[in-house]
CSV table of C-alpha atoms in Angstrom, one decimal:
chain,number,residue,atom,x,y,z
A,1,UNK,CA,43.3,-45.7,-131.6
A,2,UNK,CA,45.6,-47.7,-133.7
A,3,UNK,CA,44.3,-50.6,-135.9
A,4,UNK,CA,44.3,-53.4,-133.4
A,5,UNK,CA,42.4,-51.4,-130.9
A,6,UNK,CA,39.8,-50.6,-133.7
A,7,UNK,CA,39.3,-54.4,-134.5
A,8,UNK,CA,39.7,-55.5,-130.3
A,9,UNK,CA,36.5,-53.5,-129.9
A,10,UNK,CA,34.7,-54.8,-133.0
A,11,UNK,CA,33.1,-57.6,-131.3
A,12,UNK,CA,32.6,-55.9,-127.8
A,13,UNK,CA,30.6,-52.8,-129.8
A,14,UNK,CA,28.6,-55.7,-131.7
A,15,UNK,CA,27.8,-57.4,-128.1
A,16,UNK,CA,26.4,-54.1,-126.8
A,17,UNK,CA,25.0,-53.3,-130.0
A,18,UNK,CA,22.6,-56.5,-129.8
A,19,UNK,CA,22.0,-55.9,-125.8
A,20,UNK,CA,20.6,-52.1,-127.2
A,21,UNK,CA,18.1,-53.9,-129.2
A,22,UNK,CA,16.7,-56.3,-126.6
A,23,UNK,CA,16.4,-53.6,-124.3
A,24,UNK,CA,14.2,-51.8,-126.9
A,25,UNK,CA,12.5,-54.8,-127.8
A,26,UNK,CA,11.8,-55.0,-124.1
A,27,UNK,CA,10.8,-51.2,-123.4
A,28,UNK,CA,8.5,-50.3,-126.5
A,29,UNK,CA,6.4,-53.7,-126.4
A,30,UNK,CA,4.5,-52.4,-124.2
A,31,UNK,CA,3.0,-49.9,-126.3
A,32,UNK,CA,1.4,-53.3,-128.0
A,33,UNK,CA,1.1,-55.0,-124.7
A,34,UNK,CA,-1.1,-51.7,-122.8
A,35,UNK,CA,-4.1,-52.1,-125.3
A,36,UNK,CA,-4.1,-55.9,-125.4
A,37,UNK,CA,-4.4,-56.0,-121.3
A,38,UNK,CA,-6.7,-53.5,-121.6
A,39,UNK,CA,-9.0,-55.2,-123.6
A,40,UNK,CA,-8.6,-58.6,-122.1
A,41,UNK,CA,-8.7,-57.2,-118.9
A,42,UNK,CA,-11.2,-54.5,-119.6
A,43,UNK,CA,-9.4,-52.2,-117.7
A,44,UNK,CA,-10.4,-48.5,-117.6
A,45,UNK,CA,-7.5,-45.8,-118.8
A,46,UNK,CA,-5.8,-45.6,-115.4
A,47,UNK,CA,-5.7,-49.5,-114.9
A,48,UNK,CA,-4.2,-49.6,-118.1
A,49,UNK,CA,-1.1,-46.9,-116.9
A,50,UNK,CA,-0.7,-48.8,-113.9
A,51,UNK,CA,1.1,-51.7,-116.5
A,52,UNK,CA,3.3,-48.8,-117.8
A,53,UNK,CA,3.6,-47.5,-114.1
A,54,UNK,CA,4.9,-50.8,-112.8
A,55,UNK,CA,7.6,-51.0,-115.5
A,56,UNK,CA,9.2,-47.5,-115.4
A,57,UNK,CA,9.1,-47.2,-111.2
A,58,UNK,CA,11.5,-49.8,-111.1
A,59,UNK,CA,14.2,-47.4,-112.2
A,60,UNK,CA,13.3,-45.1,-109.2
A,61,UNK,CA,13.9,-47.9,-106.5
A,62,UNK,CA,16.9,-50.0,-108.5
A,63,UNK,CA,18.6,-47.2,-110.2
A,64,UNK,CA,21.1,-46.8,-107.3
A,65,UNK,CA,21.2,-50.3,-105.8
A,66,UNK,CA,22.1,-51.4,-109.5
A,67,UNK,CA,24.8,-49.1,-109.3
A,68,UNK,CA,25.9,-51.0,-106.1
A,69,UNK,CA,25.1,-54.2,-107.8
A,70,UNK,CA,27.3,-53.3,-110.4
A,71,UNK,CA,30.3,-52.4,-108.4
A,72,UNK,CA,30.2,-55.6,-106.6
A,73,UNK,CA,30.0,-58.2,-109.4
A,74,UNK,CA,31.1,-56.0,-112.4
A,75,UNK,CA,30.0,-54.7,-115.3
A,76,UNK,CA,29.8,-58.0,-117.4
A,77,UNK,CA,28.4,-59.9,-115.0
A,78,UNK,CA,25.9,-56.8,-114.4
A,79,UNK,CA,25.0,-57.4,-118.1
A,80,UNK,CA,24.5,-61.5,-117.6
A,81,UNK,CA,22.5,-60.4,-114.4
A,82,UNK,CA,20.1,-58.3,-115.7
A,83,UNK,CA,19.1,-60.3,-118.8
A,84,UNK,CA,18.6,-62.9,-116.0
A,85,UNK,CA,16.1,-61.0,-114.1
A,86,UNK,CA,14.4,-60.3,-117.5
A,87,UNK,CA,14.0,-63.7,-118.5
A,88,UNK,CA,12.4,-64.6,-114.9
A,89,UNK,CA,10.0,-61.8,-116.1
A,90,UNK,CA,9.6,-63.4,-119.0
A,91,UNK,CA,8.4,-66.7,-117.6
A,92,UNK,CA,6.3,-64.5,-115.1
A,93,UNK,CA,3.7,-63.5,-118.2
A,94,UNK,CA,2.8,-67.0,-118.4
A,95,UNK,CA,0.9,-67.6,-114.9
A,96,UNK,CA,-0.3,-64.3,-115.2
A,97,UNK,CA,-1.7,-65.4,-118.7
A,98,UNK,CA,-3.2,-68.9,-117.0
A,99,UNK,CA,-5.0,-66.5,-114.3
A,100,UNK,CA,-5.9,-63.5,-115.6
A,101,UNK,CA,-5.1,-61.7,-112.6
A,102,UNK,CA,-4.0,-57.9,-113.1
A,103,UNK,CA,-1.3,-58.3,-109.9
A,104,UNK,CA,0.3,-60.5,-111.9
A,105,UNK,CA,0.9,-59.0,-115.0
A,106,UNK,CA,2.1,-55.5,-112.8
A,107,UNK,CA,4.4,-58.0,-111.0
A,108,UNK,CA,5.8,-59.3,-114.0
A,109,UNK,CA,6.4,-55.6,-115.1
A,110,UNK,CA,8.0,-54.3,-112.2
A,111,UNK,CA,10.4,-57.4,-112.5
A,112,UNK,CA,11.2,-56.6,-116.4
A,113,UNK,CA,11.7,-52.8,-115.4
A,114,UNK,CA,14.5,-54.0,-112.4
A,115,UNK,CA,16.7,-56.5,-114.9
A,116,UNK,CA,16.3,-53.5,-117.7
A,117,UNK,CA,17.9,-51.1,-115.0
A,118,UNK,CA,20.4,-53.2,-113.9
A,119,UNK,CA,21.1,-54.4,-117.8
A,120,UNK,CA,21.1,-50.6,-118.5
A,121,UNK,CA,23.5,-49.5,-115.8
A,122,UNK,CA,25.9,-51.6,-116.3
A,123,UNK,CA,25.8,-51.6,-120.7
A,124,UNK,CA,25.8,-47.7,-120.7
A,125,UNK,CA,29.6,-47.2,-120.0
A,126,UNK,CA,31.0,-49.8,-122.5
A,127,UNK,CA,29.2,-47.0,-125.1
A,128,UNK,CA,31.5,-44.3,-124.2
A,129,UNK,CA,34.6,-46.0,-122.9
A,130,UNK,CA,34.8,-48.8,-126.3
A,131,UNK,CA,36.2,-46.1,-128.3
A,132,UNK,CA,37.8,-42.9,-128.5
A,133,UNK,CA,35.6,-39.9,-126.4
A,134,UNK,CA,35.4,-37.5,-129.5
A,135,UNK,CA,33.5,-40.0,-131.3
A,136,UNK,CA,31.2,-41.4,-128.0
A,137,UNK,CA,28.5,-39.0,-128.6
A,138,UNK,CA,27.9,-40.6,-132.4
A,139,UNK,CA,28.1,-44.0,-130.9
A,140,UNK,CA,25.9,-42.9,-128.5
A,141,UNK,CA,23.3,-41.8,-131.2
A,142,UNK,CA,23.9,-45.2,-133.4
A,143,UNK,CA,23.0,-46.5,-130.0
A,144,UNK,CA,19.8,-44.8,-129.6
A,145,UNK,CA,18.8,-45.7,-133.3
A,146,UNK,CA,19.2,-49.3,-132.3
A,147,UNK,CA,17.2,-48.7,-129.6
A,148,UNK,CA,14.4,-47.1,-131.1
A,149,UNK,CA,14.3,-49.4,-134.4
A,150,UNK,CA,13.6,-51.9,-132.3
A,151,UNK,CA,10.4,-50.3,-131.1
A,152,UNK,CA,10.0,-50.1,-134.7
A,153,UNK,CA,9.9,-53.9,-134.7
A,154,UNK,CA,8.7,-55.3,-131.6
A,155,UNK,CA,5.2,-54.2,-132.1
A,156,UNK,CA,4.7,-55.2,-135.3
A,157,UNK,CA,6.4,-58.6,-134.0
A,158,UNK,CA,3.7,-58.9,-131.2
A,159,UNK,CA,0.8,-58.1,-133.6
A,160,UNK,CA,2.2,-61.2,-136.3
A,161,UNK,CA,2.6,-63.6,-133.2
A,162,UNK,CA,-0.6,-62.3,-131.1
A,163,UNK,CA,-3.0,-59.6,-132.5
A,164,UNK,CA,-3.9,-60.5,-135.9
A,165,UNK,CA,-5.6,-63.6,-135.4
A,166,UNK,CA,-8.1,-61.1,-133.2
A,167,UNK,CA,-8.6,-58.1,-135.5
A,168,UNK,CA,-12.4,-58.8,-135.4
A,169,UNK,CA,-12.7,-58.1,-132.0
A,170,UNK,CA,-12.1,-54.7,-132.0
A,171,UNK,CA,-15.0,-52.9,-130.4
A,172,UNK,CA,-17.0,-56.1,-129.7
A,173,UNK,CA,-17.7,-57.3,-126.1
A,174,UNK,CA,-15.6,-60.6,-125.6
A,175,UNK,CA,-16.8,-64.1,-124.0
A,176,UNK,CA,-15.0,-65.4,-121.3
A,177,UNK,CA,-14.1,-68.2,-123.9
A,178,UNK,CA,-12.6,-65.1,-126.4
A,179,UNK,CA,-10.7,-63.7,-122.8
A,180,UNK,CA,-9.0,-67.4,-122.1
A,181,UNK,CA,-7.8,-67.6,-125.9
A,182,UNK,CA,-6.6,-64.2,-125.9
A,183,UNK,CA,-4.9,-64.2,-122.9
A,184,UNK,CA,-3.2,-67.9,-123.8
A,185,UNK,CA,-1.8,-66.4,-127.0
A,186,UNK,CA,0.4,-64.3,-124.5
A,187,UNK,CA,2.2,-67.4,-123.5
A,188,UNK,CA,4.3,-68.8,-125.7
A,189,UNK,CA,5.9,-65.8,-127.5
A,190,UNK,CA,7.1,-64.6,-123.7
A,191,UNK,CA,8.6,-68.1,-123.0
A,192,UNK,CA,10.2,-67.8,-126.5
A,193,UNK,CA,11.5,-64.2,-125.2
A,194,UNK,CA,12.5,-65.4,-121.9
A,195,UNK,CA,14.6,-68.8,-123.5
A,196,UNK,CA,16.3,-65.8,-125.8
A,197,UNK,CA,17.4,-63.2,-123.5
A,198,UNK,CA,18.5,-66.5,-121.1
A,199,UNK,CA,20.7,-67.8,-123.8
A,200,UNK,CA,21.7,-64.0,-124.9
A,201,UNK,CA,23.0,-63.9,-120.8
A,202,UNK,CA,24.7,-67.2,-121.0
A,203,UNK,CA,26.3,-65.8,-124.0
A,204,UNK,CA,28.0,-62.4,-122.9
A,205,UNK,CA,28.9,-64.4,-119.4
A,206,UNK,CA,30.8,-66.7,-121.6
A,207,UNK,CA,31.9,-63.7,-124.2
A,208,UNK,CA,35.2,-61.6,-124.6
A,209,UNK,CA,33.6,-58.4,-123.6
A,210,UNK,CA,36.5,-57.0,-121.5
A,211,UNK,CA,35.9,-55.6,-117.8
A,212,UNK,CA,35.9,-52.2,-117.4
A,213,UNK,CA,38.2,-50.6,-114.5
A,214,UNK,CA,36.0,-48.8,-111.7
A,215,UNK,CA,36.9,-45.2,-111.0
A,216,UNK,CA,37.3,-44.1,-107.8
A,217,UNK,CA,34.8,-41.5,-108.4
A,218,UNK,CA,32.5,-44.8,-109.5
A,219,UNK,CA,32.8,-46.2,-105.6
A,220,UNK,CA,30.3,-43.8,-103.8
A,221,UNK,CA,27.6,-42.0,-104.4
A,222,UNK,CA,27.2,-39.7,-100.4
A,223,UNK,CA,24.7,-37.3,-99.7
A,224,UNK,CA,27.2,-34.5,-99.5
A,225,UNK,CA,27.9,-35.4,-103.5
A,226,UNK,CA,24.2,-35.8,-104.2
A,227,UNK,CA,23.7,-32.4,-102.2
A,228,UNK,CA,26.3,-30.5,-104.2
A,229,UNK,CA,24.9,-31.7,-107.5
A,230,UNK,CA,21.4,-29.9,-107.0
A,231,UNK,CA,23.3,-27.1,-106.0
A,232,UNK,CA,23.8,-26.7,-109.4
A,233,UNK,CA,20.7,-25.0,-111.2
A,234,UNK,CA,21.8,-26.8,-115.1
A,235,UNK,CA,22.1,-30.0,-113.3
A,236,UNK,CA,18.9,-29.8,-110.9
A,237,UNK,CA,16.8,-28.3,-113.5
A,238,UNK,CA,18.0,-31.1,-116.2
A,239,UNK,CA,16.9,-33.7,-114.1
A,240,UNK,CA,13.6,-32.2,-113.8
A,241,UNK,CA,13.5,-32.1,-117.8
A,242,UNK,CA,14.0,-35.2,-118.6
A,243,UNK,CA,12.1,-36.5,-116.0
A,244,UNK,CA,8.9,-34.9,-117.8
A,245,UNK,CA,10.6,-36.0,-121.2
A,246,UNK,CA,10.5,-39.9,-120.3
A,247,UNK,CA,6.8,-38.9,-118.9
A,248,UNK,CA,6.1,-37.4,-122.7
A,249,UNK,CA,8.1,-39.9,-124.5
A,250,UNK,CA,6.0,-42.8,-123.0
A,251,UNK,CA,2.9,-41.7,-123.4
A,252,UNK,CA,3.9,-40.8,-126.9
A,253,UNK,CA,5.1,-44.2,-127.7
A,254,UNK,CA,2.5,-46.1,-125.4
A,255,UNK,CA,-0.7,-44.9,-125.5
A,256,UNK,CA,-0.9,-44.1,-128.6
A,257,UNK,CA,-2.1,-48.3,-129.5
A,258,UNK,CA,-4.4,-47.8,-126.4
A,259,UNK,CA,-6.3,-44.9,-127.7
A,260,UNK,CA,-6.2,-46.0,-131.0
A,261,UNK,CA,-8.3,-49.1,-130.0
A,262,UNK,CA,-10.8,-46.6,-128.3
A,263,UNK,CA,-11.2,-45.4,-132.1
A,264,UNK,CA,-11.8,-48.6,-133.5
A,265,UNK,CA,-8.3,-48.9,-135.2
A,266,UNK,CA,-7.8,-52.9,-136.0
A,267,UNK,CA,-4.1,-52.7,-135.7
A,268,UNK,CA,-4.0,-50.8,-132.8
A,269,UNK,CA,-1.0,-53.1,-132.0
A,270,UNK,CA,1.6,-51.7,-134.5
A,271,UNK,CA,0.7,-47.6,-133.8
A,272,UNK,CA,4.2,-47.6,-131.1
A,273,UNK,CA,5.9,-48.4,-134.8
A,274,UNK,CA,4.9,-45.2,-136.1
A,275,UNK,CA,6.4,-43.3,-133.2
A,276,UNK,CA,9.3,-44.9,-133.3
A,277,UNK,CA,9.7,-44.3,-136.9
A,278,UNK,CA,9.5,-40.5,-136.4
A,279,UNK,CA,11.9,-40.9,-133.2
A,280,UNK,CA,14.6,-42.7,-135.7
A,281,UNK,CA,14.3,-39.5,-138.1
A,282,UNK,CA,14.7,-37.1,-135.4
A,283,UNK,CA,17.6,-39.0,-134.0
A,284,UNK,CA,19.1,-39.1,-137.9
A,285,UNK,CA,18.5,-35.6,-138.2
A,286,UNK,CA,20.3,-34.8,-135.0
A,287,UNK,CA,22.7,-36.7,-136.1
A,288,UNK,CA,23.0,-34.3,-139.2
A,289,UNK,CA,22.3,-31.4,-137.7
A,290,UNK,CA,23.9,-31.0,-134.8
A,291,UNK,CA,26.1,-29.0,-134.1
A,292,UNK,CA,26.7,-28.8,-138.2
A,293,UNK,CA,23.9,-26.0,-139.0
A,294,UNK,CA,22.3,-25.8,-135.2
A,295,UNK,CA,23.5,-25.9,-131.9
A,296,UNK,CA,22.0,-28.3,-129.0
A,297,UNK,CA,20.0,-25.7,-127.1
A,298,UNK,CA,18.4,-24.3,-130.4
A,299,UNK,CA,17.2,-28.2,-131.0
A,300,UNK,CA,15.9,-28.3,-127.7
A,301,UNK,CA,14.0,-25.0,-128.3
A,302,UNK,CA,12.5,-26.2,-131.5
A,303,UNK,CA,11.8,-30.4,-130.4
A,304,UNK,CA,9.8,-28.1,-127.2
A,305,UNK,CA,7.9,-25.7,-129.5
A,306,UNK,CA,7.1,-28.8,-131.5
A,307,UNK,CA,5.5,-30.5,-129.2
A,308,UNK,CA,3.1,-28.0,-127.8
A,309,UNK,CA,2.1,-27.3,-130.8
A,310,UNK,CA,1.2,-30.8,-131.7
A,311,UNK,CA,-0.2,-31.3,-128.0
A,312,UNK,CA,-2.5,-28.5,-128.7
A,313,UNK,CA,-3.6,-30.7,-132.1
A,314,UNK,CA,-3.7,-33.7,-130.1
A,315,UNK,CA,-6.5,-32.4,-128.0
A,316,UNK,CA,-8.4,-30.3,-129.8
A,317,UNK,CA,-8.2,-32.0,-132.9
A,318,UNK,CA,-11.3,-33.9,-135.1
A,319,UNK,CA,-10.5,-37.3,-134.4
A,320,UNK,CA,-13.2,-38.2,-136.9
A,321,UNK,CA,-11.1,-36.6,-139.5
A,322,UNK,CA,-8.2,-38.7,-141.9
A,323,UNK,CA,-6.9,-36.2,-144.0
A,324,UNK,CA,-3.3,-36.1,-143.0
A,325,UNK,CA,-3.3,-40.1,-143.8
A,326,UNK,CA,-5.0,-39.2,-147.1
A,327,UNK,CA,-2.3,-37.3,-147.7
A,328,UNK,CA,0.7,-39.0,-146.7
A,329,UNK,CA,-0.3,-42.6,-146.5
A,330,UNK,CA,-2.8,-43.7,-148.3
A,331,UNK,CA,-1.3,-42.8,-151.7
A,332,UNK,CA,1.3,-44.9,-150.7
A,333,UNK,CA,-0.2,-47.9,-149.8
A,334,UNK,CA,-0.3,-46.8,-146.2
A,335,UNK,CA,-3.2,-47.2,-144.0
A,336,UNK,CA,-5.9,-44.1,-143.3
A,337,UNK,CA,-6.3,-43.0,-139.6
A,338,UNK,CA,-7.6,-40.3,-137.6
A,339,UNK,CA,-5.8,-37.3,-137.6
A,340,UNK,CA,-5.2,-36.8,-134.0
A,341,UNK,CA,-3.8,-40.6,-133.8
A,342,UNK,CA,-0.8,-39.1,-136.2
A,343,UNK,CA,-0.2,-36.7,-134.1
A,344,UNK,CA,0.9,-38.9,-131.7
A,345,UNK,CA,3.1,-40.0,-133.4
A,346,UNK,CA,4.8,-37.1,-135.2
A,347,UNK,CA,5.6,-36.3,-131.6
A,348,UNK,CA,8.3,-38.8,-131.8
A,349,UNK,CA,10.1,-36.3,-134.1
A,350,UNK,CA,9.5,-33.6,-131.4
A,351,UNK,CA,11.1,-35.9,-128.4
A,352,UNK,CA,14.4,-37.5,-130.2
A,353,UNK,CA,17.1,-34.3,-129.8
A,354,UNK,CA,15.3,-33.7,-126.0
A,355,UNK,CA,17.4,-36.7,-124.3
A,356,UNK,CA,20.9,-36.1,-126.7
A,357,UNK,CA,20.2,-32.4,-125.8
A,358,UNK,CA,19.6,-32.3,-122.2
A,359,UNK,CA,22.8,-34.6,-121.3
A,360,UNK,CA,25.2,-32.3,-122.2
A,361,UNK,CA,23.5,-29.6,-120.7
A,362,UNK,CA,22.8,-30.9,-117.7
A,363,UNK,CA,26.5,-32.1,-116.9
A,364,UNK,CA,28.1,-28.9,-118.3
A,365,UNK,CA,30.5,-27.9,-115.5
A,366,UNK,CA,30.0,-30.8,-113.2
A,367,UNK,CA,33.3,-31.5,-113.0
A,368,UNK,CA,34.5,-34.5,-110.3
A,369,UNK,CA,30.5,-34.2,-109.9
A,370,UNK,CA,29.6,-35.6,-113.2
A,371,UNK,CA,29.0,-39.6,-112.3
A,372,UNK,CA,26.8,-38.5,-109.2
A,373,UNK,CA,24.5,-35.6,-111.7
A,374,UNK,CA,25.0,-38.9,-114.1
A,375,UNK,CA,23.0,-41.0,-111.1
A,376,UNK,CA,20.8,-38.2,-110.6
A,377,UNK,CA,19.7,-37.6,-114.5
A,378,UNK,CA,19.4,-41.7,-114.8
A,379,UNK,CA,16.8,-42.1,-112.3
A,380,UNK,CA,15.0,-39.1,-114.5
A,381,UNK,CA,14.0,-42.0,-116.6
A,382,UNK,CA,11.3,-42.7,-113.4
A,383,UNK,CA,8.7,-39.8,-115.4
A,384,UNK,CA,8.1,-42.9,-117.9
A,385,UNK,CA,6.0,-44.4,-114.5
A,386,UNK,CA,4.2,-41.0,-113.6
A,387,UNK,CA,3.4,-39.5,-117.3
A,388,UNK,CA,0.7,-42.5,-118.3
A,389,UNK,CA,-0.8,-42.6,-114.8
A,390,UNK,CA,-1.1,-38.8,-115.0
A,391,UNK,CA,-2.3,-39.3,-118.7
A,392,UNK,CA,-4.9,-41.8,-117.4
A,393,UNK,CA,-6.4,-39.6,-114.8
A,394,UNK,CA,-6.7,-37.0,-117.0
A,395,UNK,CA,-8.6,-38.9,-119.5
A,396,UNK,CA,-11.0,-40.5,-117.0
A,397,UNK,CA,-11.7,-36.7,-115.5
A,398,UNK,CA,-11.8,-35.0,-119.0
A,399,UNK,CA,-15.5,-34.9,-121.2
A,400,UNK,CA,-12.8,-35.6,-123.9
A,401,UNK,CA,-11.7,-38.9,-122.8
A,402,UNK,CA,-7.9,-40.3,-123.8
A,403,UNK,CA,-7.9,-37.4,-126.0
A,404,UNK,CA,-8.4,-34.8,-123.5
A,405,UNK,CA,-5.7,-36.9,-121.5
A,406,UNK,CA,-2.6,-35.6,-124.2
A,407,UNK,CA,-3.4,-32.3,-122.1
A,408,UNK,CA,-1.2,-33.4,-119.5
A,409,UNK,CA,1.8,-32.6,-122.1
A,410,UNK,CA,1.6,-29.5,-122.5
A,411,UNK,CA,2.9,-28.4,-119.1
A,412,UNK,CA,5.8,-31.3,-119.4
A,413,UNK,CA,6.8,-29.1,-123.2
A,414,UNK,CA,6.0,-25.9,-121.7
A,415,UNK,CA,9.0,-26.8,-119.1
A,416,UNK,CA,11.5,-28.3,-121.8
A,417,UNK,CA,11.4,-24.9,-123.2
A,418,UNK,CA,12.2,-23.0,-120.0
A,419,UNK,CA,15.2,-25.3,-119.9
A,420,UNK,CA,16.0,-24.7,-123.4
A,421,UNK,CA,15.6,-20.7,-123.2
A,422,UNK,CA,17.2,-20.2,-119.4
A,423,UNK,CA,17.2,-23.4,-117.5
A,424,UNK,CA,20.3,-24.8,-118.9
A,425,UNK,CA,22.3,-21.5,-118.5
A,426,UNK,CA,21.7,-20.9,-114.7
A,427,UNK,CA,24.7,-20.7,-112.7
A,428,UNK,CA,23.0,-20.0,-109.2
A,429,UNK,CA,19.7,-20.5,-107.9
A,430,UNK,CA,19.8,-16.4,-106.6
């Protein structure tokens, strides 16, 4: 690109840079928002993965129809859309607040997971096409970064505005008079969110982001295509890994405040940050790394090895025990937790490289199939709804409780490294 091309897609990188972030913001507040329903609601550890369940199914019943949205209004307008739809979610939180009813607050999820979608479909292409293709895959990553430092911030954000004025409550049985004040303190930081995001749409409706042109290949999505795409073992088998990599990556990043609170944890409200923090190494590592001093199925191999390992810590560790905090936080000024709580979130390191990774493996070969196995890996994303439900079933059938639940992660790690070993180099399913 020559110098005016660089500085014309300045302001458009800057736009989507910001719209990365909210999305974040959006997605990894509920690892502050699980534990806080949970406890005003008193909801037992399957109720409480119904509210992440109610957010990530969204993708499976709006990932194509945004698609269609998208083709029909455009992909700036898509943008404007979505962050519209968020900000009616937004305003949702506060009847559900007033009430107290569960319905409500899974409502008000489902919404925020629909505008995400359609936010995400159509923001996703102005990554890769606002710029020169040999250097998408670092915006790409810069991207992801965004992303995930914003689940950095947004929970401890929510536990400033909300959770620290009810630290003492952890562990105590609540009056109904504790419930109403909790469950008001919800209101307005979500109609502060929802006037933000509905000012942030006004804004990129009004902005110079230019429209991208539609391929052809962008206009349909037919059986036949979708048919021919599973044909293809890399492609069919990716969609199955990241499908059980959302599932892993959200319970990593949004359970981990839940089970903390079973613990006794006062700032159960902030744990997401520490799983972000060890996603936004992996992803600088990667970054580093990759394909420098090792190539993207060897990351794979190693993030899936990883995270069995600390699965099998996870659930068989002594939760009563604080001596990786003693060693790495508390000298420091940090705070001391369990052991097995840490765990949690070193598994962010072991889940950064899988999504990178997977991508181009899924979509090597593809060809004039690439936008459909695209469609196909998106709606992938749909494990985030079934990993926490699975997580929560576990836990309630387990003698271990939420900690015997992490078992359920094993199997999804076990099947990244298949993919990593032979999945991704199948050419035929004889």
């Amino acid at each position: 690109m020559n110098n005016s091309q660089q500085k014309s897609s300045i302001v458009p990188m800057a736009i989507v840079a910001i719209l990365f972030f909210v999305l974040g913001f959006a997605t990894w507040l509920n690892g502050s928002l699980m534990p806080y329903l949970k406890q005003i609601l008193q909801l037992s550890p399957f109720q409480a993965s119904l509210i992440l369940f109610s957010f990530y199914i969204a993708v499976t019943f709006t990932a194509l129809p945004s698609a269609w949205v998208i083709r029909k209004v455009g992909y700036k307008n898509g943008m404007a859309l979505g962050m519209g739809v968020m900000m009616v979610a937004g305003l949702l939180f506060i009847p559900a607040a007033k009430t107290q009813v569960f319905a409500l607050f899974l409502l008000a999820q489902l919404v925020m997971g629909t505008g995400q979608t359609l936010l995400q479909t159509a923001v996703n292409p102005y990554v890769v096409r606002l710029g020169p293709e040999e250097s998408a895959a670092a915006r790409v990553s810069v991207m992801g970064i965004l992303n995930k430092g914003a689940g950095v911030i947004a929970p401890m954000v929510f536990t400033a505005l909300i959770l620290d004025s009810f630290k003492d409550r952890v562990g105590t049985t609540l009056s109904q008079v504790q419930i109403d004040e909790m469950a008001n303190s919800l209101i307005l930081p979500y109609l502060g969110m929802a006037i933000f995001i509905g000012i942030l749409a006004y804004a990129v409706k009004k902005s110079p982001l230019p429209e991208l042109e539609q391929d052809e290949a962008e206009e349909g999505t037919s059986k036949g295509q979708i048919k021919q795409a599973l044909a293809k073992p890399n492609l069919a088998l990716g969609v199955v890994a990241l499908f059980v990599y959302v599932a892993v990556e959200v319970i990593a990043g949004d359970t981990i405040g839940t089970y903390a609170l079973t613990l006794g944890v006062e700032n159960y409200g902030v744990m997401t940050s520490y799983t972000m923090i060890c996603m936004v190494v992996g992803y600088t590592l990667g970054i580093i790394c990759i394909p420098r001093f090792i190539s993207q199925p060897n990351a794979l191999l190693i993030s899936a090895i990883l995270g069995v390992v600390l699965s099998f810590g996870i659930v068989f560790g002594d939760s009563s025990s604080t001596a990786i905090s003693d060693t790495v936080l508390v000298p420091f000024g940090g705070a001391q937790l369990p052991d097995t709580l840490l765990l949690i979130a070193f598994l962010g390191l072991a889940n950064a490289i899988v999504w990178p990774a997977v991508w181009p493996l899924a979509l090597s070969g593809m060809g004039k199939l690439t936008s459909t196995g695209s469609a196909l890996l998106i709606m992938g994303i749909a494990g985030g709804a079934f990993g926490p439900v699975f997580w929560g079933l576990t836990s309630s059938a387990t003698s271990l409780g939420m900690q015997g639940g992490y078992l359920v992660m094993i199997p999804c790690y076990l099947f990244i490294l298949f993919y990593a070993v032979k999945g991704h180099k199948m050419t035929s399913w004889k």
